[in-house]
Short mmCIF file of N, CA and C in Angstrom, two decimals:
data_model
loop_
_atom_site.label_atom_id
_atom_site.label_comp_id
_atom_site.label_asym_id
_atom_site.label_seq_id
_atom_site.Cartn_x
_atom_site.Cartn_y
_atom_site.Cartn_z
N MET A 16 104.04 -200.36 155.99
CA MET A 16 105.30 -199.66 155.98
C MET A 16 105.09 -198.16 155.73
N ALA A 17 104.10 -197.83 154.93
CA ALA A 17 103.85 -196.42 154.63
C ALA A 17 103.36 -195.68 155.87
N ALA A 18 102.60 -196.36 156.74
CA ALA A 18 102.11 -195.71 157.95
C ALA A 18 103.24 -195.48 158.94
N LYS A 19 104.22 -196.36 158.98
CA LYS A 19 105.35 -196.21 159.90
C LYS A 19 106.22 -195.01 159.51
N SER A 20 106.39 -194.72 158.25
CA SER A 20 107.22 -193.59 157.84
C SER A 20 106.41 -192.28 157.81
N LEU A 21 105.09 -192.38 157.74
CA LEU A 21 104.25 -191.19 157.69
C LEU A 21 104.22 -190.47 159.04
N ILE A 22 104.10 -191.22 160.13
CA ILE A 22 103.99 -190.62 161.46
C ILE A 22 105.27 -189.86 161.84
N PRO A 23 106.46 -190.46 161.70
CA PRO A 23 107.67 -189.66 162.02
C PRO A 23 107.85 -188.45 161.11
N ASN A 24 107.47 -188.57 159.85
CA ASN A 24 107.58 -187.43 158.95
C ASN A 24 106.64 -186.30 159.36
N LEU A 25 105.42 -186.64 159.76
CA LEU A 25 104.48 -185.62 160.23
C LEU A 25 105.00 -184.97 161.52
N PHE A 26 105.54 -185.78 162.40
CA PHE A 26 106.07 -185.26 163.66
C PHE A 26 107.25 -184.31 163.40
N LEU A 27 108.15 -184.71 162.52
CA LEU A 27 109.30 -183.86 162.21
C LEU A 27 108.88 -182.56 161.51
N SER A 28 107.92 -182.65 160.62
CA SER A 28 107.46 -181.43 159.95
C SER A 28 106.71 -180.52 160.92
N LEU A 29 106.00 -181.08 161.90
CA LEU A 29 105.34 -180.27 162.92
C LEU A 29 106.37 -179.56 163.79
N ILE A 30 107.40 -180.28 164.23
CA ILE A 30 108.46 -179.67 165.04
C ILE A 30 109.19 -178.59 164.24
N PHE A 31 109.45 -178.85 162.98
CA PHE A 31 110.12 -177.87 162.15
C PHE A 31 109.28 -176.61 161.97
N SER A 32 107.98 -176.76 161.73
CA SER A 32 107.13 -175.59 161.53
C SER A 32 106.98 -174.79 162.82
N ILE A 33 106.93 -175.46 163.96
CA ILE A 33 106.84 -174.74 165.24
C ILE A 33 108.13 -173.98 165.51
N SER A 34 109.26 -174.60 165.24
CA SER A 34 110.53 -173.93 165.52
C SER A 34 110.77 -172.74 164.60
N THR A 35 110.32 -172.79 163.36
CA THR A 35 110.52 -171.66 162.46
C THR A 35 109.60 -170.50 162.81
N THR A 36 108.40 -170.78 163.29
CA THR A 36 107.48 -169.68 163.64
C THR A 36 107.87 -169.04 164.96
N THR A 37 108.41 -169.78 165.90
CA THR A 37 108.78 -169.17 167.17
C THR A 37 110.03 -168.33 167.03
N HIS A 38 110.93 -168.67 166.14
CA HIS A 38 112.13 -167.87 165.96
C HIS A 38 111.86 -166.57 165.22
N SER A 39 110.77 -166.50 164.49
CA SER A 39 110.49 -165.28 163.76
C SER A 39 109.89 -164.20 164.65
N TYR A 40 109.47 -164.54 165.86
CA TYR A 40 108.86 -163.58 166.76
C TYR A 40 109.77 -163.19 167.92
N ILE A 41 111.06 -163.24 167.74
CA ILE A 41 111.99 -162.82 168.79
C ILE A 41 111.91 -161.30 168.90
N LEU A 42 111.71 -160.82 170.12
CA LEU A 42 111.57 -159.39 170.33
C LEU A 42 112.94 -158.72 170.31
N VAL A 43 113.07 -157.77 169.42
CA VAL A 43 114.30 -157.00 169.32
C VAL A 43 114.00 -155.61 169.86
N PRO A 44 114.77 -155.13 170.82
CA PRO A 44 114.47 -153.80 171.36
C PRO A 44 114.62 -152.72 170.29
N GLN A 45 113.60 -151.90 170.15
CA GLN A 45 113.60 -150.82 169.18
C GLN A 45 114.13 -149.55 169.84
N PRO A 46 114.90 -148.77 169.12
CA PRO A 46 115.39 -147.51 169.70
C PRO A 46 114.22 -146.54 169.91
N GLN A 47 114.27 -145.82 171.01
CA GLN A 47 113.23 -144.86 171.32
C GLN A 47 113.38 -143.64 170.42
N SER A 48 112.27 -143.21 169.86
CA SER A 48 112.33 -142.02 169.01
C SER A 48 112.35 -140.77 169.88
N GLN A 49 113.09 -139.80 169.45
CA GLN A 49 113.22 -138.56 170.19
C GLN A 49 112.09 -137.61 169.79
N PRO A 50 111.55 -136.85 170.74
CA PRO A 50 110.49 -135.90 170.40
C PRO A 50 111.05 -134.71 169.61
N CYS A 51 110.18 -134.05 168.90
CA CYS A 51 110.59 -132.87 168.13
C CYS A 51 111.02 -131.77 169.09
N LYS A 52 112.01 -131.02 168.70
CA LYS A 52 112.50 -129.94 169.56
C LYS A 52 111.95 -128.59 169.12
N GLU A 53 111.34 -128.51 167.99
CA GLU A 53 110.76 -127.25 167.56
C GLU A 53 109.50 -127.52 166.76
N LEU A 54 108.59 -126.57 166.81
CA LEU A 54 107.34 -126.65 166.08
C LEU A 54 107.25 -125.41 165.21
N ILE A 55 107.10 -125.60 163.93
CA ILE A 55 107.04 -124.48 163.00
C ILE A 55 105.60 -124.32 162.54
N PHE A 56 105.08 -123.12 162.71
CA PHE A 56 103.72 -122.79 162.26
C PHE A 56 103.84 -121.93 161.02
N PHE A 57 103.29 -122.40 159.93
CA PHE A 57 103.35 -121.68 158.66
C PHE A 57 101.94 -121.30 158.26
N PHE A 58 101.71 -120.01 158.11
CA PHE A 58 100.38 -119.52 157.73
C PHE A 58 100.46 -118.90 156.35
N HIS A 59 99.71 -119.46 155.44
CA HIS A 59 99.68 -119.00 154.05
C HIS A 59 98.23 -118.67 153.75
N ASN A 60 97.90 -117.42 153.66
CA ASN A 60 96.51 -117.00 153.56
C ASN A 60 96.11 -116.69 152.13
N ILE A 61 96.15 -117.69 151.28
CA ILE A 61 95.58 -117.56 149.94
C ILE A 61 94.42 -118.53 149.88
N LEU A 62 93.21 -117.99 149.95
CA LEU A 62 92.01 -118.82 150.01
C LEU A 62 91.54 -119.16 148.60
N TYR A 63 90.86 -120.30 148.50
CA TYR A 63 90.31 -120.74 147.22
C TYR A 63 89.06 -119.93 146.93
N LYS A 64 89.03 -119.26 145.79
CA LYS A 64 87.89 -118.42 145.43
C LYS A 64 87.18 -118.91 144.17
N GLY A 65 87.50 -120.08 143.72
CA GLY A 65 86.82 -120.64 142.57
C GLY A 65 87.65 -120.63 141.30
N ASN A 66 88.62 -119.73 141.22
CA ASN A 66 89.41 -119.66 139.99
C ASN A 66 90.91 -119.70 140.25
N ASN A 67 91.34 -119.83 141.49
CA ASN A 67 92.78 -119.84 141.79
C ASN A 67 93.21 -121.17 142.40
N LYS A 68 92.83 -122.25 141.79
CA LYS A 68 93.09 -123.57 142.37
C LYS A 68 94.57 -123.94 142.39
N ASN A 69 95.39 -123.36 141.53
CA ASN A 69 96.81 -123.70 141.51
C ASN A 69 97.60 -123.08 142.66
N ASN A 70 97.14 -121.94 143.18
CA ASN A 70 97.88 -121.25 144.21
C ASN A 70 97.19 -121.29 145.57
N ALA A 71 95.95 -121.71 145.64
CA ALA A 71 95.21 -121.70 146.90
C ALA A 71 95.69 -122.82 147.82
N THR A 72 95.79 -122.51 149.10
CA THR A 72 96.22 -123.51 150.08
C THR A 72 95.10 -123.91 151.01
N SER A 73 93.98 -123.22 150.99
CA SER A 73 92.87 -123.56 151.87
C SER A 73 91.57 -123.12 151.23
N ALA A 74 90.47 -123.57 151.81
CA ALA A 74 89.15 -123.19 151.32
C ALA A 74 88.28 -122.85 152.52
N ILE A 75 87.44 -121.82 152.39
CA ILE A 75 86.55 -121.42 153.48
C ILE A 75 85.38 -122.39 153.54
N VAL A 76 85.04 -122.81 154.74
CA VAL A 76 83.95 -123.76 154.93
C VAL A 76 82.81 -123.06 155.64
N GLY A 77 81.63 -123.15 155.11
CA GLY A 77 80.42 -122.68 155.78
C GLY A 77 80.25 -121.18 155.83
N VAL A 78 80.63 -120.45 154.82
CA VAL A 78 80.44 -119.00 154.78
C VAL A 78 79.34 -118.70 153.77
N SER A 79 78.39 -117.89 154.19
CA SER A 79 77.33 -117.52 153.26
C SER A 79 77.86 -116.50 152.26
N ASP A 80 77.07 -116.19 151.25
CA ASP A 80 77.50 -115.26 150.21
C ASP A 80 77.70 -113.85 150.74
N TRP A 81 76.92 -113.47 151.77
CA TRP A 81 77.03 -112.11 152.29
C TRP A 81 78.02 -112.00 153.45
N GLY A 82 78.57 -113.12 153.88
CA GLY A 82 79.44 -113.11 155.05
C GLY A 82 80.85 -112.65 154.74
N THR A 83 81.57 -112.33 155.80
CA THR A 83 82.96 -111.92 155.64
C THR A 83 83.81 -113.13 155.29
N ARG A 84 84.89 -112.93 154.59
CA ARG A 84 85.71 -114.04 154.15
C ARG A 84 87.09 -114.03 154.81
N GLU A 85 87.34 -113.15 155.72
CA GLU A 85 88.66 -113.08 156.35
C GLU A 85 88.61 -113.36 157.85
N THR A 86 87.83 -112.62 158.60
CA THR A 86 87.84 -112.71 160.05
C THR A 86 86.88 -113.80 160.52
N GLY A 87 87.36 -114.71 161.33
CA GLY A 87 86.52 -115.74 161.93
C GLY A 87 86.12 -116.86 161.00
N SER A 88 86.77 -117.03 159.90
CA SER A 88 86.40 -118.11 158.99
C SER A 88 87.21 -119.36 159.33
N PHE A 89 86.64 -120.50 159.06
CA PHE A 89 87.29 -121.78 159.31
C PHE A 89 87.83 -122.29 157.99
N SER A 90 89.10 -122.59 157.94
CA SER A 90 89.72 -123.02 156.69
C SER A 90 90.13 -124.48 156.77
N MET A 91 89.91 -125.21 155.70
CA MET A 91 90.35 -126.60 155.58
C MET A 91 91.63 -126.60 154.76
N ILE A 92 92.72 -127.15 155.35
CA ILE A 92 94.00 -127.20 154.66
C ILE A 92 94.34 -128.66 154.40
N PRO A 93 94.40 -129.07 153.14
CA PRO A 93 94.72 -130.48 152.85
C PRO A 93 96.18 -130.78 153.13
N SER A 94 96.43 -131.93 153.69
CA SER A 94 97.82 -132.34 153.92
C SER A 94 98.23 -133.30 152.82
N LEU A 95 99.00 -132.84 151.91
CA LEU A 95 99.40 -133.64 150.76
C LEU A 95 100.64 -134.35 151.03
#
């Protein structure tokens, strides 16, 4: 008697699990996002010099001690 009730219970639980997983994947159309209409470029030229960490927005990368620190330097700006 236990085998007779086990098979229909397994079948019903299989059908139930399949029906719940298929309903969770119904595709809902997502609204298309609109592109930006303006681009703002903000340049803040306060470089990190070793002692101004609270106000510096960038740091010079790969400049030797005798090199210039303004023209042609590559700055790393962290995006916080």
